[in-house]
Amino acid sequence: MKKILNQRETIITDMLKGFVKAEKDHIAVSKENDRVLYRKEKQEGKVGIVIGGGSGHEPLFFGLLGKNLADAVAVGNVFAAPTPQTVLAAIHEANQGEGVICLFGNYAGDVLNFDLAKEMADTEGIAVVNLAVSDDIASAPKEYQVDRRGIAGDLFVIKEVAAAAAKGYSLERCQRIAQECNQRTYSIGVGIKSGTNPLNGKPSFILNDDEIEYGLGIHGEPGIEKMPIVSAKDLIKKMYLALDQEIKAYVEKEVIVCVNGLGSTTLMELYIITNELIDLLENKGFLVMDTVVGNFCTTQEMAGFSLTVQILTEELKELYQMEATSPHYFHKEGY
Amino acid sequence: MKKILNQRETIITDMLKGFVKAEKDHIAVSKENDRVLYRKEKQEGKVGIVIGGGSGHEPLFFGLLGKNLADAVAVGNVFAAPTPQTVLAAIHEANQGEGVICLFGNYAGDVLNFDLAKEMADTEGIAVVNLAVSDDIASAPKEYQVDRRGIAGDLFVIKEVAAAAAKGYSLERCQRIAQECNQRTYSIGVGIKSGTNPLNGKPSFILNDDEIEYGLGIHGEPGIEKMPIVSAKDLIKKMYLALDQEIKAYVEKEVIVCVNGLGSTTLMELYIITNELIDLLENKGFLVMDTVVGNFCTTQEMAGFSLTVQILTEELKELYQMEATSPHYFHKEGY
Amino acid sequence: MCNQLTIQQVKDMLLHIADVLIQKEDELGEIDRHIGDGDHGTGMATGARAIQKELKEQESTSVNQVFRQSGIAMMESMGGASGVLFSSLFLALGKIEPEAPEIDVASFSDGVSQAVKDIKIRGRAGLGDKTMLDALEPASVALIENKNSTFVEALAAAKSAAQQGVENTKGYVAKFGRAKFLGERSLGYQDPGATSIAMIINEMYQFVKEEFK
Amino acid sequence: MCNQLTIQQVKDMLLHIADVLIQKEDELGEIDRHIGDGDHGTGMATGARAIQKELKEQESTSVNQVFRQSGIAMMESMGGASGVLFSSLFLALGKIEPEAPEIDVASFSDGVSQAVKDIKIRGRAGLGDKTMLDALEPASVALIENKNSTFVEALAAAKSAAQQGVENTKGYVAKFGRAKFLGERSLGYQDPGATSIAMIINEMYQFVKEEFK
Ligand SMILES: Nc1ncnc2c1ncn2[C@@H]1O[C@H](COP(=O)(O)OP(=O)(O)O)[C@@H](O)[C@H]1O
Ligand SMILES: Nc1ncnc2c1ncn2[C@@H]1O[C@H](COP(=O)(O)OP(=O)(O)O)[C@@H](O)[C@H]1O
Ligand SMILES: [Mg+2]
Ligand SMILES: [Mg+2]
Ligand SMILES: [Mg+2]
Ligand SMILES: [Mg+2]
């Protein structure tokens, strides 16, 4: 493994220190738990937004702390959900008396730890709602949508639920929006070359030079199948067809799209992919309201990418269009 | 080479198409030359900002088209400066009668092509100023600062010169600022693992598993020396000492910092690096006004990074602090 | 022959288990790489180091407390699925009534049964779902069957049951944890969490065999 | 024996050179990889394809026009340092007065001398700076010396001079182009641009040898 770091024992701490130094005016470390960062500026009387998960997916999650975005983040070890104590501390930092909503990817570890934290917060009288994002259509069939794992769809769910909180909506309304927004978000990914886990220096999987992993997870978990590498056109068509099964039944036709790089896939490739995807969506009668392209949810330096499509409602559209600013994601209408 | 693309002949076109589709409300292709993109919204009566260079460094350059940033971009082939005709078309798109300033990295190819374009524009009566960014301290000694090549320092120079133009400053004043800002910008990079040129599928260089290339250029040009890989602390100290030689004499102590990833170096590593760099700067009495961390100037999926420090003046600081928005870079005070 | 474990013995046993888990980091990681995200070894090693730190730095006034300290150390350090679930094992052993300076086979067996229940409630998985339960539940059954035997006999039976459980996981399709997304592709691979459980129980057995020989 | 090149012959010669440059893409890229950014082969091949397209699609009414069309095709397609500099070679040949349907050795040699001057002005490099000039300038000198010889003799001399020039670049430290940042590390490697020049002149020689045999 060739990575620039000090000892492997301190990678998370060193990374968080660097981040807080870079963002010193805006972001601070929780006094209760050094795996928790929070946004310094508080907006009074709103539902708190906690996000979190394992490390190794940067800029998710801490890169989304910001205005009209997340209030606090619970940071786990590499690819491991944060502990209940860490999540609880994040809840404390985000809580302003209106309740807290926690958003995380749907993985056994995250569900277990966030659920425990919620139980602990309950005993303190803090109302907490947990929502596990489950956008990865490759991981379970439609009938088991809530069992799917969470991948880059996190971005849209966090964006919109945080906007709802920033608008002053109640915890109940935020929860309803979170569910709806998660339900309307569909992603699929492929792996092209494994990244390496910085703790053990090992690749997550091995592929032949002409092979890709179709439908893989963002921790390098194997996907649906290994398949030969094909052209961007053919690959995106295959992926789009899988997405189309999920979205074709909607009467609403306005969508937002995210083409997410997993680490080392170049922006050049991501835009070549974008070109194919938008054509396919438009040919099927969808109206692409906005497209974001970049590395939001990574797996270390894995080569690969995911496509995310969210079917908008009027409400979600309004939330999506709200201005938002954070170190690694921003949204601004008209520039 | 494992990259997701169609034919290699169309990679630039496909990429630009994807980008324009993703940014359809804001960015369009020039009718004069399909290698030129421009920002649709025009701010009347300002100096036009043209940026450009070879492809393969995405998000530079087209990712910086935006509000208070660049007006038009001239896109070259992979690692090859744009042709004079392309640059001229970009000048046409950016020109609003107040003259145009072209910003690009200081490479023989870019200088030759931008100079030819300027000559062509001169004959049309368009006042053009060319500024070749030369921030890479590894590429030539201090006495030959203008001979240095341009790397991630492009970001700060473009940001500030574009802000000057947006403030309505004259072409002369923009030129003076561009020179000053370039002179006060210092970078140094290291390569850890080569990226591959998508046109020929070849790595730019080969390093042993325990070797890094110190001082390399953003096209994979060899650097100062190959050296064994060391800890983040030791490496950043070495790089900082080289930077310190350049910046220690300034009476101004306020700086901005960019930690730029070359492609596949993880954000985790970049923040570990940031942590070391900011400590060193602060220990030497510098005041870090702002830090940006991410992939701005890449070399395909190369592993490696560069450090950039700019010594601010009051004028540059004010320009830097101006709000700016583009698809892949934004600046907003307070969030 | 004495058939109780004292505070010190339980401490030594847990420290020994922790040593082994740290040594096995790569092996466990490798197993997780096939059907999960490859971090199970690192997770267990992190928990093991936390146990060592806690037990070496803190006094314990009961066997229960030793287990609780270990469980909390795991829960606060590991994260992930196994952070919650493996700490449940030790936390259940810490809950045995009454607080006592030693533990016998019967209490130990009851504690493990309680752990199986807790883990099932938390994780909602059952036997055959290709999780740590496939090793822990048969081990627990073997312990209860040997409630009145010696620690050595009971743990020998538990160890074999757990190992058989690990073997069985190879034939199961995962329904919980990261491997659940794999479907049939998880067939043929053993479950990492079950492997850790079998390791832990085996090391308990090795420890008591030495201790009571 | 005839010692002039007609419009058609110049076209054929340039198409032949273009074929060879396309074949040599990898070889030239490899040379650039050592001291530059590895794209010289791609650049020349791009220019070569543009020449082929232009010359096959467009009529030409003079030898000068053939050279100009080729130069413009390169300039508009290649970019990079070599886009400007290699097109200068053909643009200079296109500027020879008067416009004519054939070209003789003397005019050709004058055109190449003019190209050397243009390239020096544009690129500010000189002999020994490890650039294409290290091949082109000696070739130009050899052509002038053989102004009154046949094309075959003149190009034979030019070809040898250019090849020697490429050899010489191995001993130079680069002062222009990407390799200039390498300092002493550029020693021992030949310059890619000079290599292309030697290739082009060699193929001109091969072409006239066939044509006039
Ligand atoms: N719901 C569950 N019930 C019981 N055990 C589970 C459950 N989910 C996961 N596990 C266990 O956790 C193990 C994986 O642990 P680990 O790799 O450390 O965590 P993660 O899956 O978060 O990476 C699995 O092998 C399985 O035995
Ligand atoms: N200033 C210059 N004068 C003459 N030739 C130059 C100059 N700069 C570069 N070259 C030539 O260009 C060649 C490199 O061309 P190429 O690789 O296609 O372009 P780039 O350097 O833009 O990647 C060098 O080998 C050298 O011969
Ligand atoms: Mg994990
Ligand atoms: Mg080049
Ligand atoms: Mg795991
Ligand atoms: Mg080159």
PDB file of C-alpha atoms and ligand atoms in Angstrom, chain D residues 32 36-40 178, ligand 6:
ATOM      1  CA  ASP D  32       8.436  11.538 -24.773  1.00  0.00           C
ATOM      2  CA  GLY D  36       8.224  14.762 -21.243  1.00  0.00           C
ATOM      3  CA  ASP D  37       4.572  13.920 -20.816  1.00  0.00           C
ATOM      4  CA  GLY D  38       4.378  10.983 -23.195  1.00  0.00           C
ATOM      5  CA  ASP D  39       2.006  12.500 -25.716  1.00  0.00           C
ATOM      6  CA  HIS D  40       4.306  13.414 -28.566  1.00  0.00           C
ATOM      7  CA  ARG D 178       8.706  20.091 -20.773  1.00  0.00           C
TER       8      ARG D 178
HETATM    9 MG    MG E   6       4.714  15.892 -24.878  1.00  0.00          MG
END
